[in-house]
CSV table of C-alpha atoms in Angstrom, one decimal:
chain,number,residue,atom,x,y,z
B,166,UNK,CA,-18.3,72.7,-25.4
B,167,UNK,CA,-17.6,75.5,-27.8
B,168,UNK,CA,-15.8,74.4,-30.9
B,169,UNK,CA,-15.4,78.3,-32.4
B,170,UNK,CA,-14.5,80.4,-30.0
B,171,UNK,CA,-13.7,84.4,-30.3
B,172,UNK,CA,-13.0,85.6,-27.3
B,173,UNK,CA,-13.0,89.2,-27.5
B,174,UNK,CA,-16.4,90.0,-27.4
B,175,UNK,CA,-15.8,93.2,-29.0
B,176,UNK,CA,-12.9,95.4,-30.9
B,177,UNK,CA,-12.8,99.3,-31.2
B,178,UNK,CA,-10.5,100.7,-34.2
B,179,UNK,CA,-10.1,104.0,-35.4
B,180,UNK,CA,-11.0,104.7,-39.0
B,181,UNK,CA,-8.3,103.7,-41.2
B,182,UNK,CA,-6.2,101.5,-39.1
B,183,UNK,CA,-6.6,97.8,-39.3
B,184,UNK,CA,-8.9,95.7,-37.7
B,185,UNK,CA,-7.9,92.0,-36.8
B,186,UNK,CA,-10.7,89.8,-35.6
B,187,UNK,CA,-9.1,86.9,-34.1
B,188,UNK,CA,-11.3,82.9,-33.8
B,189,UNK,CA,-9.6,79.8,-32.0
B,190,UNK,CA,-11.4,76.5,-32.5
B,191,UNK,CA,-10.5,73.4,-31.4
B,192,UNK,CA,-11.7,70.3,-33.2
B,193,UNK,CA,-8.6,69.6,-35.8
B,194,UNK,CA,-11.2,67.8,-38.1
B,195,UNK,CA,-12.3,71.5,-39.4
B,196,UNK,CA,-11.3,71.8,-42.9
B,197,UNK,CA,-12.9,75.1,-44.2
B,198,UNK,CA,-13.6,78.6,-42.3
B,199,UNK,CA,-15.9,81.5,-43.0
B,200,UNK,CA,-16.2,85.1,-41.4
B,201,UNK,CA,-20.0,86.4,-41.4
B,202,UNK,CA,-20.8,89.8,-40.9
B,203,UNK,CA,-24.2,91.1,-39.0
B,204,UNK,CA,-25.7,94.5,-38.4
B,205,UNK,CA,-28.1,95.8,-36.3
B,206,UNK,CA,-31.7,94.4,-37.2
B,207,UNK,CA,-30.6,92.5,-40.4
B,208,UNK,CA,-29.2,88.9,-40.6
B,209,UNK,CA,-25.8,87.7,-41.1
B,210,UNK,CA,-24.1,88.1,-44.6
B,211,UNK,CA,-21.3,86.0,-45.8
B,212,UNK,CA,-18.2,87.8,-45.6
B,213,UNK,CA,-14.8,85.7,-47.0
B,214,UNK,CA,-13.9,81.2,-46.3
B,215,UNK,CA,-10.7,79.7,-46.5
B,216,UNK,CA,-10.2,76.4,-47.3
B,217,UNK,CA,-7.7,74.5,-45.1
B,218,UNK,CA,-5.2,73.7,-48.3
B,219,UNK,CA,-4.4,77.7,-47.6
B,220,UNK,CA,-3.3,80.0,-45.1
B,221,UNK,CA,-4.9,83.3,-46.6
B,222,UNK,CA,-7.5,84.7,-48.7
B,223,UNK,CA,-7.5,87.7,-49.6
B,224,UNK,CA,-10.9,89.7,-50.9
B,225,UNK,CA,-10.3,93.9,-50.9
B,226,UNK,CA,-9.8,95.1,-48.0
B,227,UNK,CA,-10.6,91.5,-46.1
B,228,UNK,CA,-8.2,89.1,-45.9
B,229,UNK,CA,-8.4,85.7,-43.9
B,230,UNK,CA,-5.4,83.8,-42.4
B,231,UNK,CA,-5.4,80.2,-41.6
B,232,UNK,CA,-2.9,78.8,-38.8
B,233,UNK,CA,-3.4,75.2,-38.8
B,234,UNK,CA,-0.8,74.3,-36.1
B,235,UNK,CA,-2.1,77.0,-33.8
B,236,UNK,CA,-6.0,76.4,-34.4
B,237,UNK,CA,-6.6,80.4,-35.1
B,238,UNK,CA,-7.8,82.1,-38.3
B,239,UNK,CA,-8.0,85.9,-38.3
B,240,UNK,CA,-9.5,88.6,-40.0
B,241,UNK,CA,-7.9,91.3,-41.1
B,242,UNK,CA,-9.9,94.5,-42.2
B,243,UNK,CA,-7.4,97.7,-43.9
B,244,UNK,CA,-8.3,99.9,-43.9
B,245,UNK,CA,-11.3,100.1,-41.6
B,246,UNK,CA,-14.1,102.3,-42.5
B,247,UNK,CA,-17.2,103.3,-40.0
B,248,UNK,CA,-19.4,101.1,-42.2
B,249,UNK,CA,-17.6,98.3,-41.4
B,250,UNK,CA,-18.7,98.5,-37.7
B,251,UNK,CA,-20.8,95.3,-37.2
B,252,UNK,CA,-20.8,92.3,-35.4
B,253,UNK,CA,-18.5,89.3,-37.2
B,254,UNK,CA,-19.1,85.6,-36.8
B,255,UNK,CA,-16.4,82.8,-37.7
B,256,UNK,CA,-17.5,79.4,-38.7
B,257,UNK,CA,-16.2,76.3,-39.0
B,258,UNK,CA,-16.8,73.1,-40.6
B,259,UNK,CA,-15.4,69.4,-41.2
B,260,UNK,CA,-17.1,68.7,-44.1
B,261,UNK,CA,-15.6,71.5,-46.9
B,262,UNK,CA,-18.2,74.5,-46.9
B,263,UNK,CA,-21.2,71.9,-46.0
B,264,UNK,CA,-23.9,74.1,-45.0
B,265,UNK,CA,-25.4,72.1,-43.0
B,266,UNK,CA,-22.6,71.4,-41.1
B,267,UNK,CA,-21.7,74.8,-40.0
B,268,UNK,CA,-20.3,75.7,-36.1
B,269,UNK,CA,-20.5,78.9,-36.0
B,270,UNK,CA,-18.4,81.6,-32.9
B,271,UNK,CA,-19.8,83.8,-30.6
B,272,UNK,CA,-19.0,86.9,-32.3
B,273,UNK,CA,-17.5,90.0,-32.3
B,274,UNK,CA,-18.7,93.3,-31.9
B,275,UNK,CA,-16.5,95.7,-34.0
B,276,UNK,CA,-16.4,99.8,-33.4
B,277,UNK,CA,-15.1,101.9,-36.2
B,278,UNK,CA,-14.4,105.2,-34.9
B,279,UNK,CA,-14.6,108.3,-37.4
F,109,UNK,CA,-35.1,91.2,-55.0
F,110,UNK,CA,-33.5,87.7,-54.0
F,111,UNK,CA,-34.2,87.7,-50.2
F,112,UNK,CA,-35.3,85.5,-47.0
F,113,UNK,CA,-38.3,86.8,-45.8
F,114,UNK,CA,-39.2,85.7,-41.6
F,115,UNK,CA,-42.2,86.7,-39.6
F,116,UNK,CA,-43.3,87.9,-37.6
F,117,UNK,CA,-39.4,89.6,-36.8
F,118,UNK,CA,-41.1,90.7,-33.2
F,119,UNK,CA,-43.1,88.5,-30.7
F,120,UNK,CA,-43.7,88.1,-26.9
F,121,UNK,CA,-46.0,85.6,-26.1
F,122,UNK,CA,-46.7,83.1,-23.3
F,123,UNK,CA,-45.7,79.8,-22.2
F,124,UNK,CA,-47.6,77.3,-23.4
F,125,UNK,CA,-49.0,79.1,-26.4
F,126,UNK,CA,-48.6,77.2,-29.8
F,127,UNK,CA,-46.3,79.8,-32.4
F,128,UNK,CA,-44.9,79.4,-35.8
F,129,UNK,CA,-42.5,81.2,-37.3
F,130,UNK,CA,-42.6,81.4,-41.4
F,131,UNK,CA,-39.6,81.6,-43.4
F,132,UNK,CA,-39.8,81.8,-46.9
F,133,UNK,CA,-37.1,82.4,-49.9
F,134,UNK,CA,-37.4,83.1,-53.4
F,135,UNK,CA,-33.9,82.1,-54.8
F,136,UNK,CA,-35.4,78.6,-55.4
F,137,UNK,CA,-32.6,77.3,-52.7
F,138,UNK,CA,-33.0,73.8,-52.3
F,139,UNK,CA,-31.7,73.6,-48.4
F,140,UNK,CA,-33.1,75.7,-45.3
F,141,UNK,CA,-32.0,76.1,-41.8
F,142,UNK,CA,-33.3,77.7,-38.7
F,143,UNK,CA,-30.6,79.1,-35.9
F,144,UNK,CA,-30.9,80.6,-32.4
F,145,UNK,CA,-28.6,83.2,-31.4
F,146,UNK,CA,-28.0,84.1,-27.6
F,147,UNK,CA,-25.9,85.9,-26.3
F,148,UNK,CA,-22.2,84.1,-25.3
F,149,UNK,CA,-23.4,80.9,-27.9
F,150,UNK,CA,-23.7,82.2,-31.0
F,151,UNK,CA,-25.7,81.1,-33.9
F,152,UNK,CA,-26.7,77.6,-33.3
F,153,UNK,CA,-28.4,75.1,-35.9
F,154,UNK,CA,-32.2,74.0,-35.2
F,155,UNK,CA,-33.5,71.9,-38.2
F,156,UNK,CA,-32.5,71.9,-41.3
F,157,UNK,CA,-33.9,70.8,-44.4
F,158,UNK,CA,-32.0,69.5,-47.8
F,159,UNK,CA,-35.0,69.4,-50.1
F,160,UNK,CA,-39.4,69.4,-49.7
F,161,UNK,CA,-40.0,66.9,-47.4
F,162,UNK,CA,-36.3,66.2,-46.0
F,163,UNK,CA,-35.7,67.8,-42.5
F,164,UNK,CA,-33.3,66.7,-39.8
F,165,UNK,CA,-32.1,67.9,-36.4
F,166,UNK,CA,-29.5,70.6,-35.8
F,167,UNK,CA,-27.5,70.6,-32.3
F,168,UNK,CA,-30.5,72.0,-30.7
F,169,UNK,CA,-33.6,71.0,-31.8
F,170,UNK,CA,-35.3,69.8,-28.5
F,171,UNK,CA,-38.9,72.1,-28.4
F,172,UNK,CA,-39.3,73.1,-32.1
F,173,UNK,CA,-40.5,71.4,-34.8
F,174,UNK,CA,-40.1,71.5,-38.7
F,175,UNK,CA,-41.5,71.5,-42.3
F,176,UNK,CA,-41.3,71.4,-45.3
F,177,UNK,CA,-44.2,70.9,-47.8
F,178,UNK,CA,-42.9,73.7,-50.5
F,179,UNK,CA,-39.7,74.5,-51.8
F,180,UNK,CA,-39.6,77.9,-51.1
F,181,UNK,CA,-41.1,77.6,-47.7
F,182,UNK,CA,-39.4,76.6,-44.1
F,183,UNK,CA,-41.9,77.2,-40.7
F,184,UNK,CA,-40.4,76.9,-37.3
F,185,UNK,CA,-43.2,75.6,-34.7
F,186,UNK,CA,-42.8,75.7,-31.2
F,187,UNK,CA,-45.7,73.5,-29.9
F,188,UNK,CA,-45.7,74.9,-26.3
F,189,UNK,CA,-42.6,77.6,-26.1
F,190,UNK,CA,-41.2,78.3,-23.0
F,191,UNK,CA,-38.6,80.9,-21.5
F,192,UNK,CA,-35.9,79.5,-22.4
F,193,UNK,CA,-36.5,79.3,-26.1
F,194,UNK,CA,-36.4,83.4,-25.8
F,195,UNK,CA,-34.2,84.5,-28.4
F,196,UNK,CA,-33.0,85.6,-31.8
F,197,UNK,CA,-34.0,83.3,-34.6
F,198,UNK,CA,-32.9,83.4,-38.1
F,199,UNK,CA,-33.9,81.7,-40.9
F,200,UNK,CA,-30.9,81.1,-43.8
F,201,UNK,CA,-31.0,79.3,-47.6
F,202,UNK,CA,-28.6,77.9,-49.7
F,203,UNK,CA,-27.9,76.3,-53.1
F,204,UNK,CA,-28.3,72.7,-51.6
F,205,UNK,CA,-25.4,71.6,-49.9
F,206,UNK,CA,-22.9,74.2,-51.1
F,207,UNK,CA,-19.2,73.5,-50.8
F,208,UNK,CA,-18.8,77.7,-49.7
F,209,UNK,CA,-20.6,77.5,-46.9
F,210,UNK,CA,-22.6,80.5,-48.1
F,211,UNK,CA,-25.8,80.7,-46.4
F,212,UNK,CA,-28.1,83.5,-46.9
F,213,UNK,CA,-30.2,84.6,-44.1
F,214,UNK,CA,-33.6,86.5,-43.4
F,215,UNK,CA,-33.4,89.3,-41.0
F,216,UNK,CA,-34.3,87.6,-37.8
F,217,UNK,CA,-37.2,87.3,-35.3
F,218,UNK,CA,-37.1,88.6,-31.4
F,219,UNK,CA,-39.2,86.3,-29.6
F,220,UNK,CA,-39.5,86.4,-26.1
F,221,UNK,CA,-41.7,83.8,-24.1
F,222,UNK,CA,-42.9,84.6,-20.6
């Protein structure tokens, strides 16, 4: 059963609009999120994390929002840029950042257009 | 250059045929981790490993195997791989057991069995 889930396997924006990535997960136990970001042929790079005592973070142009009630975090990008075209992971985990206790979502494949 | 460094990052091979799979960092991280990724899963934990000679099983470790004799050095073994253990492995690091949830990861390695 999958405990992260982003169901929009992928996104296109145009350059300079914003980009919300949107993650679901359902165990209430979860008490810290990440967004990971992967391109082509390289490995996934930590991105931004919220802790579950908030409900945003805010890093440049990222900024994470928590909704506790509804189980969704989202990531909003502004303004997106053609290097920001990538896939993005969201992770969870019940144990504050734990790393080995990561669950990690399915991705989402994000198209800036020039 | 702090970095995770996997080979080999391409492989096909054949069922039944003993591979390993290095991974090795030189950020003097105390904890290691090897993940899957396939398509509509995500990244899913294998093995992990807190410290030289401490390993212990992700949520899918059935068909690998693990260790760690060296700090800096984390070897996935599949004894006799089979198809379904096709996929996208990555190899990841961390600080020990980081409350961030910051993992850093090696580039990856395709490996299909047939």
């Amino acid at each position: 059963d999958q405990q992260v889930k982003q169901n929009s396997p992928s996104l296109s924006v145009q350059e300079g609009r914003i980009s919300i990535l949107n993650c679901d997960y359902t165990n209430s136990m979860f008490d810290y999120f990440l967004w990971y970001k992967k391109y082509p042929a390289e490995g996934p790079t930590f991105l931004i994390s919220i802790s579950s005592i908030k409900d945003k973070n805010e890093d440049g142009r990222f900024t994470v929002f928590l909704n506790k009630s509804a189980k969704h975090l989202s990531l909003h990008i502004v303004p997106s840029q053609p290097g920001d075209s990538a896939v993005y992971f969201c992770a969870a985990s019940a144990y504050g950042g734990a790393t080995n206790k990561l669950i990690f979502g399915t991705g989402t494949l994000l198209a800036v257009q020039p | 250059e702090a970095q995770v460094t996997q080979n080999p990052r391409y492989l096909i091979t054949v069922t039944g045929k003993k591979l390993t799979v290095t991974c090795s960092q030189n950020m003097n991280h105390e904890y290691m981790s090897w993940y899957r990724q396939d398509p509509g899963l995500g990244l899913r934990q294998i093995y992990y490993s807190m410290n030289v000679e401490v390993t212990d099983k992700g949520d899918v470790p059935e068909g690998y195997k693990v260790s760690r004799k060296e700090k800096r050095n984390f070897p996935l073994i599949l004894e006799s791989p089979s198809p379904n253990q096709t996929s996208l492995y990555f190899c990841a690091s961390s600080f020990g057991l980081t409350n961030t949830g910051e993992l850093f990861f090696g580039e990856g390695s395709r490996l299909t069995v047939l």
